[in-house]
Short mmCIF file of C-alpha atoms in Angstrom, two decimals:
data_model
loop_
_atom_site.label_atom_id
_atom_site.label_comp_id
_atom_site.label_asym_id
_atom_site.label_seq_id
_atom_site.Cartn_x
_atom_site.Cartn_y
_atom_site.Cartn_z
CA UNK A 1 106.84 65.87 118.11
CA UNK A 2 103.89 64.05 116.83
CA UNK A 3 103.85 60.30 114.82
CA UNK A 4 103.78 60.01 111.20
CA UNK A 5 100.83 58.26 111.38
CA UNK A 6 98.72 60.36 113.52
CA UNK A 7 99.49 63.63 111.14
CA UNK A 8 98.41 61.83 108.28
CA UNK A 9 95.55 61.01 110.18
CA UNK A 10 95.20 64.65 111.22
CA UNK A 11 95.70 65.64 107.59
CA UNK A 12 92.78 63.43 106.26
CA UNK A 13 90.15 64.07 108.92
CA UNK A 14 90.61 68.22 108.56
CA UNK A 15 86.98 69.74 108.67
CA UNK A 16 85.84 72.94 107.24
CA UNK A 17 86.37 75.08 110.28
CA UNK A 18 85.74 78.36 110.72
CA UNK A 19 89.41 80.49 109.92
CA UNK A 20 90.17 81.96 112.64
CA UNK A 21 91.83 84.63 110.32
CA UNK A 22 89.01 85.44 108.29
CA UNK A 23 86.84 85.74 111.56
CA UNK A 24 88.90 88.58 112.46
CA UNK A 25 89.24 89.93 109.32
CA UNK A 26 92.58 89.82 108.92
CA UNK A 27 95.16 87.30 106.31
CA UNK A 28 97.84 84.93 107.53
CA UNK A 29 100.63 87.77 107.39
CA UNK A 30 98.64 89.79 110.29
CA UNK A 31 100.91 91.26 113.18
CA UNK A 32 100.04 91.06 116.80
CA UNK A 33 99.23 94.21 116.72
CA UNK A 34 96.81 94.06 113.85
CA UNK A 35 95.46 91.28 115.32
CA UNK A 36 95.37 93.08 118.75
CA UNK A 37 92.92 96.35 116.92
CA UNK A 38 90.97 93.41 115.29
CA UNK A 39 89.97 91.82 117.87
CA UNK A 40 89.09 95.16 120.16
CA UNK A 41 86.96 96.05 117.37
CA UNK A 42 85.18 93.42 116.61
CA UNK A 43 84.52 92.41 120.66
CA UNK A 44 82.55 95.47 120.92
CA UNK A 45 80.95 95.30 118.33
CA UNK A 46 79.29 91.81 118.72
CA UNK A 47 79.23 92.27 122.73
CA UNK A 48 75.86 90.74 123.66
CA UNK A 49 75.34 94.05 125.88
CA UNK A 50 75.40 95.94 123.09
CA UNK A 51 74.46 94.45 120.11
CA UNK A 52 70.94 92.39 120.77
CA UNK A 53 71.19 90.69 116.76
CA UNK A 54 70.84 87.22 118.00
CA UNK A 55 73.37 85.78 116.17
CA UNK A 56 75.17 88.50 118.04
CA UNK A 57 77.04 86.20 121.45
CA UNK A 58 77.94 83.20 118.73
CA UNK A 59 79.73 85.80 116.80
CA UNK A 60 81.38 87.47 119.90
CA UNK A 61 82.27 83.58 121.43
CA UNK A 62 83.75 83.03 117.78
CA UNK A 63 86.12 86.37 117.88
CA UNK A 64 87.17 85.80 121.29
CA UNK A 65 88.35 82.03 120.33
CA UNK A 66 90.21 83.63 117.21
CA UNK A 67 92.03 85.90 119.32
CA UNK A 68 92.62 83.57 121.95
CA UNK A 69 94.67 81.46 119.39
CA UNK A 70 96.51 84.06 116.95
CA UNK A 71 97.85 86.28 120.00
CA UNK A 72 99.20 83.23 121.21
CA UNK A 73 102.96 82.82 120.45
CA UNK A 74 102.84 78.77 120.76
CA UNK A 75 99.21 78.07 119.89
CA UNK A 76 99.50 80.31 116.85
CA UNK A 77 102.35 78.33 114.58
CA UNK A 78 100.82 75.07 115.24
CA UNK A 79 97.26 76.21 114.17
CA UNK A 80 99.05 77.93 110.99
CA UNK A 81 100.67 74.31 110.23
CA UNK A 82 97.78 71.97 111.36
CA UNK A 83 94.63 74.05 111.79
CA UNK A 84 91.92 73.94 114.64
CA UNK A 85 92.41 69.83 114.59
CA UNK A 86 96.25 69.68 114.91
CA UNK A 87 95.00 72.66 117.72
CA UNK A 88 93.11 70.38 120.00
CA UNK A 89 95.02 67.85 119.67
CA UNK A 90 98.09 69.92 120.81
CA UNK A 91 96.13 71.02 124.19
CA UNK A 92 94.63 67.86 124.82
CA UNK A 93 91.56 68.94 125.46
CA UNK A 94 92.27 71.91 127.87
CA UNK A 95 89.56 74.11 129.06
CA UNK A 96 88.66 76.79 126.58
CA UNK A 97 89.17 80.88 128.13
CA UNK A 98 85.81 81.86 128.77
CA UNK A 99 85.23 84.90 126.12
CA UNK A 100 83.62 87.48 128.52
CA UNK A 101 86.19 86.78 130.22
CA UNK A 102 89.01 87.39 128.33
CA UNK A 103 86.92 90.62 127.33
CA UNK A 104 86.79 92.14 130.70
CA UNK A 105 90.66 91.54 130.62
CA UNK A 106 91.30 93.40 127.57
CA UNK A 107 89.53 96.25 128.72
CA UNK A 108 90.91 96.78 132.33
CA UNK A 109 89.81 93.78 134.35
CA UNK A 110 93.12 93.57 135.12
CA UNK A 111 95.19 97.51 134.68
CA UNK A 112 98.16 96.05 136.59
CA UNK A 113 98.60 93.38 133.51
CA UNK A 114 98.02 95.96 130.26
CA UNK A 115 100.83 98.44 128.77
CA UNK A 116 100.37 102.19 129.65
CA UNK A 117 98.79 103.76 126.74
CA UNK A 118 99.85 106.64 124.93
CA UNK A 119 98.33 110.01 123.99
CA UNK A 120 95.66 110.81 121.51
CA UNK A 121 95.38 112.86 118.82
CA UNK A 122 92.81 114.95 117.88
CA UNK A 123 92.66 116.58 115.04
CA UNK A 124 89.62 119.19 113.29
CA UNK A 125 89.13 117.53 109.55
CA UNK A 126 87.07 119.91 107.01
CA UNK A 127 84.60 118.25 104.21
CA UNK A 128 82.72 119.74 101.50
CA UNK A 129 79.19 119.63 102.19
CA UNK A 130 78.56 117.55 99.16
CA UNK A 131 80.25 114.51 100.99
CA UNK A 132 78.20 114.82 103.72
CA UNK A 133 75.40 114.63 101.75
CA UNK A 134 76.08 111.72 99.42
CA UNK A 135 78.83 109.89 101.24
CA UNK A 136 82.29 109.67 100.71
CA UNK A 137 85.84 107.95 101.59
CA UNK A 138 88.11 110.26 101.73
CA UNK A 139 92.29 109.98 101.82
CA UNK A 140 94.41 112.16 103.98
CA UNK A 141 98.17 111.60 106.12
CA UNK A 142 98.94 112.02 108.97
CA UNK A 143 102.68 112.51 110.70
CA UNK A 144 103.46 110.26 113.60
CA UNK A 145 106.27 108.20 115.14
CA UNK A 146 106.26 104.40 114.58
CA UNK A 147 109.33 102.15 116.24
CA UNK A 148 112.04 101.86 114.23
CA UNK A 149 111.50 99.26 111.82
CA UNK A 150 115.47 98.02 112.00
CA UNK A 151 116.04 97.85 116.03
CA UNK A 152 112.27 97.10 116.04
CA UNK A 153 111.99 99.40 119.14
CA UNK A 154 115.45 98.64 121.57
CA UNK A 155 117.70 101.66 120.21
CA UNK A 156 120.42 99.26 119.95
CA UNK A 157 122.11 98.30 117.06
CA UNK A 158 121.83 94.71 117.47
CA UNK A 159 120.62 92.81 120.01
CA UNK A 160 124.06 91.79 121.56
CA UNK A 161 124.53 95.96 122.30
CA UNK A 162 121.96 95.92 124.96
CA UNK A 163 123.20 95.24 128.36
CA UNK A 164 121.35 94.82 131.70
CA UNK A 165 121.84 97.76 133.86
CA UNK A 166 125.29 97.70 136.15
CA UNK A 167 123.60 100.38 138.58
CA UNK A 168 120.53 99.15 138.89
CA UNK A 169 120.98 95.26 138.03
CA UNK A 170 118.19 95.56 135.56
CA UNK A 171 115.55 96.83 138.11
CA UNK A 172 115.07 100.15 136.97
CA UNK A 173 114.84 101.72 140.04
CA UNK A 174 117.98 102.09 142.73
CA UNK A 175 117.46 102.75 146.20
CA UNK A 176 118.23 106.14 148.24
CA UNK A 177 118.95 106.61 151.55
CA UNK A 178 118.13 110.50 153.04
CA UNK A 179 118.89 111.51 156.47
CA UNK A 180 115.63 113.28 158.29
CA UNK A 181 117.27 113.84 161.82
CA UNK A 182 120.20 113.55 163.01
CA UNK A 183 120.87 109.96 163.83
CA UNK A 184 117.47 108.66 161.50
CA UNK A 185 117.56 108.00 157.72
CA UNK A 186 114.56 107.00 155.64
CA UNK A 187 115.36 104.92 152.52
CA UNK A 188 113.31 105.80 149.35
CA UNK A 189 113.29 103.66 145.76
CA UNK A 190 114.26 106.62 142.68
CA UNK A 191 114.40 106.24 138.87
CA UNK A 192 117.67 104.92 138.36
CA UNK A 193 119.46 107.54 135.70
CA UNK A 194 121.76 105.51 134.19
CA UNK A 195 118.93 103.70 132.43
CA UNK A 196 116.27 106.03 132.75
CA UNK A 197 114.21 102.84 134.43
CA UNK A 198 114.45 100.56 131.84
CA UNK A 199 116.81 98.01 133.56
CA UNK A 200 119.05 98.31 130.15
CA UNK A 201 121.97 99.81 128.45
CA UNK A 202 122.73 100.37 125.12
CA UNK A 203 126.58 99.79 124.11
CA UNK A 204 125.89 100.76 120.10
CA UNK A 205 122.90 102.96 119.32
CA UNK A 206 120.75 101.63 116.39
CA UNK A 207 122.17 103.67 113.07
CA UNK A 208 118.80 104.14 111.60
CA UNK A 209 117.28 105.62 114.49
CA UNK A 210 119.92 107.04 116.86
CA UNK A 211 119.06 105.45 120.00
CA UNK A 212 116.05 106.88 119.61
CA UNK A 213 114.02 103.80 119.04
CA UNK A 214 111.52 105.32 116.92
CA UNK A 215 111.14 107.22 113.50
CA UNK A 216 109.57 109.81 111.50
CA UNK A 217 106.38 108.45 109.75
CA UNK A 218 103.39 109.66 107.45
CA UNK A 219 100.52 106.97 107.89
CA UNK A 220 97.94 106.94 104.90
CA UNK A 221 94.30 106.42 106.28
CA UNK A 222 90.80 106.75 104.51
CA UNK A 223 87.88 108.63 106.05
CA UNK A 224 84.57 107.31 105.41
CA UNK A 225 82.12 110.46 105.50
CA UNK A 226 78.61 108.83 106.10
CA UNK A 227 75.67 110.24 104.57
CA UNK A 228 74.16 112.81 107.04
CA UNK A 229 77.06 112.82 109.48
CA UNK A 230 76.71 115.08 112.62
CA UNK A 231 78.55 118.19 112.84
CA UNK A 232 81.85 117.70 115.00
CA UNK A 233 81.29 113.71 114.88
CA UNK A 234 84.62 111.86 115.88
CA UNK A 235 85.27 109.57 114.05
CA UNK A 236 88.42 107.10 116.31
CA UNK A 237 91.15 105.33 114.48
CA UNK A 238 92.17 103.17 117.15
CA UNK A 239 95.69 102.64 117.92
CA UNK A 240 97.03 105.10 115.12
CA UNK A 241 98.64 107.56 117.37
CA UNK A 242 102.47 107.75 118.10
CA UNK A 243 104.16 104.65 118.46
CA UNK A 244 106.91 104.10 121.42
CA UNK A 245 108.22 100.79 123.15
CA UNK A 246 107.38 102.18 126.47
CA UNK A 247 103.45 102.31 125.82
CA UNK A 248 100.57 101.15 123.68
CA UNK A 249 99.68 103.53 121.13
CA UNK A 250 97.34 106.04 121.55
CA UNK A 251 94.27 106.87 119.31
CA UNK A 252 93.79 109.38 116.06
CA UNK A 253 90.90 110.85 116.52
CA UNK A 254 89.38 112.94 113.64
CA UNK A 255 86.41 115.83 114.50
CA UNK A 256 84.76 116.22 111.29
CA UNK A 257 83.50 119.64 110.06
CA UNK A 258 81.76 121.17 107.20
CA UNK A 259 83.46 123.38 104.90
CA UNK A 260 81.26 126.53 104.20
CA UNK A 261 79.64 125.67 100.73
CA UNK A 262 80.59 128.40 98.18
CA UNK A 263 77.66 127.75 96.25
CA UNK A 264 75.28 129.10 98.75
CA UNK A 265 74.33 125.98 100.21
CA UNK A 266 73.60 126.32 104.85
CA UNK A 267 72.89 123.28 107.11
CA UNK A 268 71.68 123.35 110.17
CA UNK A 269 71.52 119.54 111.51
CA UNK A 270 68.94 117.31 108.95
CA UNK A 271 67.78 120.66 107.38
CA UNK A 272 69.27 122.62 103.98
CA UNK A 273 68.68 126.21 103.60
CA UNK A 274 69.23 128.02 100.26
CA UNK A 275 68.87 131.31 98.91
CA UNK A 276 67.19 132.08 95.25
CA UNK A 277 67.25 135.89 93.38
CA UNK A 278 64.57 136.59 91.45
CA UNK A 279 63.59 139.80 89.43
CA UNK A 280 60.86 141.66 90.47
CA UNK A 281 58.20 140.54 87.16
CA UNK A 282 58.85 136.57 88.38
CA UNK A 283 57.79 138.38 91.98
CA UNK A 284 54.42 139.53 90.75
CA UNK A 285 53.23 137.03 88.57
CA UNK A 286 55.42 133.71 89.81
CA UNK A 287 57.38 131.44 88.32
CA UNK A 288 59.17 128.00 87.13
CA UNK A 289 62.49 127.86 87.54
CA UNK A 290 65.07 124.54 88.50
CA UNK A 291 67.81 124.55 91.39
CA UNK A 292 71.23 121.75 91.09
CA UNK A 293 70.85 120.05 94.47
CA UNK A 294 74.19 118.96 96.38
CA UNK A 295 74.48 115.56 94.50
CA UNK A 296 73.13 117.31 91.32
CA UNK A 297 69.52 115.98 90.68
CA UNK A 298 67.29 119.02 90.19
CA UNK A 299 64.41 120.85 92.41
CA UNK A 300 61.89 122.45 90.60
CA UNK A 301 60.90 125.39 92.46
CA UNK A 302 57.08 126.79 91.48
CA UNK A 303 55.38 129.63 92.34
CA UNK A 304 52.27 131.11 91.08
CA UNK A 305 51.21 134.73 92.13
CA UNK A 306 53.04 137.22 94.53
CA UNK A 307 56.30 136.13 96.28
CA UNK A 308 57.39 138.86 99.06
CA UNK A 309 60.92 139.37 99.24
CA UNK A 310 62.35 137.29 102.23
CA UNK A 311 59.11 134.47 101.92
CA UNK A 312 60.64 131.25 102.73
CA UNK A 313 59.34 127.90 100.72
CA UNK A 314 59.35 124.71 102.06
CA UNK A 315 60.55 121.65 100.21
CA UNK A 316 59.44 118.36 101.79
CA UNK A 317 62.17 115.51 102.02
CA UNK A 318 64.89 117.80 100.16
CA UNK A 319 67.41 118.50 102.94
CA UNK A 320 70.13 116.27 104.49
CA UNK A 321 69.85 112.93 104.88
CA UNK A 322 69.23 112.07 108.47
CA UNK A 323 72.27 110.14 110.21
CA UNK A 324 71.80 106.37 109.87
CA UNK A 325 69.06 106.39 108.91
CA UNK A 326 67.07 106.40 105.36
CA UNK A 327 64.89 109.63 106.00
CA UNK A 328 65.71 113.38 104.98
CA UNK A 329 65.18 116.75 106.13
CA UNK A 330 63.46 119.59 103.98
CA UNK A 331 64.58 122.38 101.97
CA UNK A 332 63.94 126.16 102.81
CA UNK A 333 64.38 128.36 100.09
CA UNK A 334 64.47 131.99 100.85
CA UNK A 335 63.15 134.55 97.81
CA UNK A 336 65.33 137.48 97.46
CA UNK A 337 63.71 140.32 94.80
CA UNK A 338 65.96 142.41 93.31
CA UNK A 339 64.84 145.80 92.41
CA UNK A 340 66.27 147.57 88.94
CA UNK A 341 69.36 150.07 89.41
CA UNK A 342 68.10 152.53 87.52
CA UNK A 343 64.99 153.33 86.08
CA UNK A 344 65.21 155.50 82.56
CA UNK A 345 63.01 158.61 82.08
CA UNK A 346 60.51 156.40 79.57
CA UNK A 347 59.92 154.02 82.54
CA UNK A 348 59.37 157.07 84.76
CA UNK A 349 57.04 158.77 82.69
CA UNK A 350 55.27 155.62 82.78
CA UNK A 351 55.80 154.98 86.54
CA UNK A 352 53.87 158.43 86.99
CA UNK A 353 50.96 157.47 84.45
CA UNK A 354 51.05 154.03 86.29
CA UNK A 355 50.54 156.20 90.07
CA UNK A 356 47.44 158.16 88.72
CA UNK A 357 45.80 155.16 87.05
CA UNK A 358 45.68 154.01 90.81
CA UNK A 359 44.65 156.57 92.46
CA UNK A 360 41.50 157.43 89.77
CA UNK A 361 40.89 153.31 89.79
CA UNK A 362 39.69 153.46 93.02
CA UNK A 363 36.53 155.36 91.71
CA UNK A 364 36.09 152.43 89.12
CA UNK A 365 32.72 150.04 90.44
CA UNK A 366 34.74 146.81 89.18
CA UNK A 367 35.14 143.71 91.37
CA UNK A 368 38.46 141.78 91.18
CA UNK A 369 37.22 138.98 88.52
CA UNK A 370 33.77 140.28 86.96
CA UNK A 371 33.15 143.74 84.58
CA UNK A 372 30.25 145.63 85.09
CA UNK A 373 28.04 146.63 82.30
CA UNK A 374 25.74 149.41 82.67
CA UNK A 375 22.19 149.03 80.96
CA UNK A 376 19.21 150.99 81.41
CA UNK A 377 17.94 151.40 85.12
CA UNK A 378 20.24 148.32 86.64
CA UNK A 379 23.57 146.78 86.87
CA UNK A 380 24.70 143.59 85.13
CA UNK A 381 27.32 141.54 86.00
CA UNK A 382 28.77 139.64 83.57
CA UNK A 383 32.18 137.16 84.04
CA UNK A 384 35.33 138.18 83.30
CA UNK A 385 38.47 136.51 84.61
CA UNK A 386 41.55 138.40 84.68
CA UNK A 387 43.45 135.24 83.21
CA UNK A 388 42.79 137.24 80.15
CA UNK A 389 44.74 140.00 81.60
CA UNK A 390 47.33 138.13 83.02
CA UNK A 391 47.87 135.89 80.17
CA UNK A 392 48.78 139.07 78.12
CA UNK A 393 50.98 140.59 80.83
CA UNK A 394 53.07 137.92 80.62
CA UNK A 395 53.35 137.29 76.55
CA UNK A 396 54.25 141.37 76.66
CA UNK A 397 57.17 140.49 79.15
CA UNK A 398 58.00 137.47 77.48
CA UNK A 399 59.09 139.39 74.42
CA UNK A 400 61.13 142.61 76.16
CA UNK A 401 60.48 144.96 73.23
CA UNK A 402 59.35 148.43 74.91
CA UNK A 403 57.02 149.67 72.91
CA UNK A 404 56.06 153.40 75.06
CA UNK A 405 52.89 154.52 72.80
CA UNK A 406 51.00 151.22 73.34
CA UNK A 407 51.62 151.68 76.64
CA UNK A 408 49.99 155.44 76.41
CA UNK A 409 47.16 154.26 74.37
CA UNK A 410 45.69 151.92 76.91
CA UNK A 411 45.94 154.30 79.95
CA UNK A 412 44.44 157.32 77.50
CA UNK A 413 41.25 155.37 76.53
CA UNK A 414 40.97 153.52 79.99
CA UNK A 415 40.67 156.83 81.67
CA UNK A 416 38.72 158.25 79.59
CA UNK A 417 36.05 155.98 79.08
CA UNK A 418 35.63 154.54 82.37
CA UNK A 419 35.65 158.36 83.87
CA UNK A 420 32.25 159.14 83.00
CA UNK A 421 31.16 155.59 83.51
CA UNK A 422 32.59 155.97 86.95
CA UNK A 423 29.95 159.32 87.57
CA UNK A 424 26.92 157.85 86.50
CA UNK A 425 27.28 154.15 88.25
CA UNK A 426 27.76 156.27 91.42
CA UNK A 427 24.37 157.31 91.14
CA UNK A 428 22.92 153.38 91.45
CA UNK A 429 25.48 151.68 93.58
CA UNK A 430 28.10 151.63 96.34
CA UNK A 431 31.63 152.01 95.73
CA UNK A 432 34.01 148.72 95.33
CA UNK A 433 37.57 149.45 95.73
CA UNK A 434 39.77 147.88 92.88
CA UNK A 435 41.92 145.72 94.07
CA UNK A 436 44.56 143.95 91.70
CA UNK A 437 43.76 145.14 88.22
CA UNK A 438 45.77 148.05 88.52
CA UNK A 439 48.84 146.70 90.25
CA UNK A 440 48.86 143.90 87.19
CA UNK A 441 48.96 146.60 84.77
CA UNK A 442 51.15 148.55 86.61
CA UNK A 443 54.22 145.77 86.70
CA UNK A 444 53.62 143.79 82.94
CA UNK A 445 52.99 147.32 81.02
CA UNK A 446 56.88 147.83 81.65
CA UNK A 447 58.47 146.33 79.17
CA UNK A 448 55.80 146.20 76.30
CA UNK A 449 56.63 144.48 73.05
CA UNK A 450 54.15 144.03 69.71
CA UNK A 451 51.96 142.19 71.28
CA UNK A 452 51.10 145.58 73.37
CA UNK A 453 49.18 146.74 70.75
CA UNK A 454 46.62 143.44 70.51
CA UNK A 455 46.62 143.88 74.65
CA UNK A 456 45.65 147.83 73.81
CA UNK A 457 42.80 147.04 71.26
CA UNK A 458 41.34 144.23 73.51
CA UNK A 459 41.32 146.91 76.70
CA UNK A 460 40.30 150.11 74.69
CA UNK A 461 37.20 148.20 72.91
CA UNK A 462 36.19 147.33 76.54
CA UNK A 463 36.03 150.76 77.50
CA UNK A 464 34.60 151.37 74.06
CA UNK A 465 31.92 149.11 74.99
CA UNK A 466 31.03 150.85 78.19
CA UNK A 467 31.14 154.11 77.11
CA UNK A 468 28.83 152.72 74.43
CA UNK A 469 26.34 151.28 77.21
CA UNK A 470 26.69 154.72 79.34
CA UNK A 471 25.69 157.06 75.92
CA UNK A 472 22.39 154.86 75.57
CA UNK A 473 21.17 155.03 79.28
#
């Protein structure tokens, strides 16, 4: 018992010390065993082996000092009541445990010393692919056993029903002697049954339990999904696995695995892979169109000219983010075309005019983004960039009106003006094949709306033109 006068001495000369509590993370109402999981987290964490942080070993000294006091059954109460001064003056200055120490204990310096350890549980946990992506804590249960929270593990009903062992005197073990021969016996040490090696028996079993000294139990736990997490990463809650007086608990280990993603949405380590339908006019002449992403910003996905069915586009920094650490993967977007179902006899009628346009354009002495003008006794080449062209091909589809006779009216007066042009530039140069003219036409003349007829006046007072130039050679 300590003087008056030196605890209000104690009392006034307190310091700010460090609380041991909050070092562990833990509040005054921690259990051993909290403290216990607190401390064998924490230890490795801040191990100097492992972690180089400098501050790393002061940290590790200060966790090992924490435990060293709060799993103490006598050094505990007195720092609750007097804190770290009331402490030393209690053990008068004793030598402090050395931390690594005390470490290498805890972790099987010393088996013969530690409880046998229960099973682990492993269990396959699926998340949407969205968590993985952004992050997320997520609840679940789990059924276990825990020790009966009345007997607090014994199976009796009160602590005056349990009884040392008649059979074995509290041992746990009784010996045996065998006979081998005839005249020799060899004596061997058995399990004795009467206590099942416990060196106890119970006179009343424990109503809540039955004697069976531990109960049914649904522990609540939350899962912390890091951003970019591994397929199949474990993720260990230590400790969480069946309880029972005769070992230390176990582990609950989750596996964690991705849902598929109904949305369409594939992952294949840091990278995302997605698959976009288009229609077969965004396939010739491109197009701007936006994708939700997991976490729902928006991609913009941009393409200008011909996209062949099963091209794959590359996103830059659009995948998953890479596992602790700030970076990301890319996105591969794979371009399916989808063809019409049917085509109705218009369309085929057209389809046909469209297939003999191309086979008679090859005769045509145009280059892909110039017109040639016939004059006199030589060739002139003057600019013409099939923007124009284009530019109308996609106004026409941007309306889907069908309009058939503008359609005929083009392919009528393109033939027939550039046929004879075709005979007579044959005479003064070599043949060019054309190249994408036709296919343009081919796709946008489709579905023609009003606008069909300005795109048939601009074309047939080009061939007008020609036809003019050929009449005055």
């Amino acid at each position: 018992m300590f003087p008056v006068s030196f605890l209000i001495l104690l009392l006034a000369t307190l310091t700010a010390a460090a609380d041991l509590y909050k070092v562990l993370g833990l509040h005054k109402s921690a259990s051993e065993k909290d403290i216990r999981h607190a401390y064998k987290k924490l230890s490795k964490k801040y191990h100097p082996d492992k972690n180089k942080d400098p501050g790393a070993e002061d940290k590790f000294v200060d966790i090992a000092h924490a435990y060293e006091v709060l799993s103490d059954s006598t050094k505990r109460p007195i720092y609750d009541q007097y804190g770290e001064e009331g402490l030393k003056a209690h053990e008068g200055g004793q030598h402090q445990a050395n931390p690594f120490d005390m470490f290498q204990n805890f972790f099987g310096g010393h088996q013969q010393h530690q409880a046998r350890r229960g099973p682990s549980s492993l269990t396959e946990f699926e998340v949407q692919l969205a968590d993985v992506y952004t992050g997320a804590n997520i609840d679940f249960m789990i059924k276990k056993r825990i020790l009966c929270d009345h007997c607090r593990g014994s199976g009796a009903a009160s602590d005056g029903d349990i009884h040392t062992c008649s059979t074995c005197s509290g041992s746990g073990v009784r010996l045996v002697k065998q006979q081998i021969f005839p005249g020799m016996f060899a004596q061997s040490q058995v399990t004795c049954n009467d206590c099942g090696g416990r060196g106890k028996t119970i006179k009343k079993k424990c109503p809540h339990c039955g004697g069976q000294k531990v109960i049914d139990h649904t522990a609540h736990f939350t899962l912390e999904v890091t951003p970019g997490m591994p397929e199949g990463h474990e993720v260990v809650f230590e400790g969480e696995a069946d309880e029972s007086p005769d070992w230390e608990a176990g582990d609950v280990v989750l596996r964690v695995r991705t849902r598929k993603d109904k949305g369409g949405w594939r992952r294949k380590e840091s990278s995302l892979y997605w698959k976009e339908t288009i229609g077969i006019d965004e396939a010739l002449l491109g197009f701007d169109r936006n994708v939700t992403h997991l976490d729902g910003h928006t991609v913009r996905l941009v393409r200008k000219g011909v996209t062949q069915p099963g091209f794959v586009q590359t996103i830059k920094g659009e995948g998953m983010p890479t596992f602790e650490h700030s970076t990301h993967g890319d996105l591969f977007v794979e371009y399916n075309v989808v063809l019409p179902v049917e085509i109705s006899p218009q369309t085929r009628r057209t389809t046909r005019g469209f297939r003999s346009f191309n086979k008679r354009s090859e005769q045509v002495f145009i280059k892909q983004e110039y017109e040639l003008v016939y004059r006199a006794q030589h060739i002139k080449i003057i600019q013409q960039p099939l923007v124009i062209l284009q530019e109308i091909a996609k106004r026409i589809i941007t309306e889907q009106v069908c309009e058939i006779e503008a359609q005929t009216i083009v392919f009528e007066q393109w033939h027939s003006g550039l046929d004879g042009f075709s005979r007579d530039l044959r005479r003064h140069t070599q043949v060019t094949r054309l190249t994408s003219t036709a296919g343009l036409l081919n796709t946008t003349m489709i579905s023609s709306p009003p606008l069909a007829r300005s795109a048939t006046t601009t074309l047939a007072s080009q061939v007008g033109e020609t036809a003019t130039v050929r009449s005055h050679d």
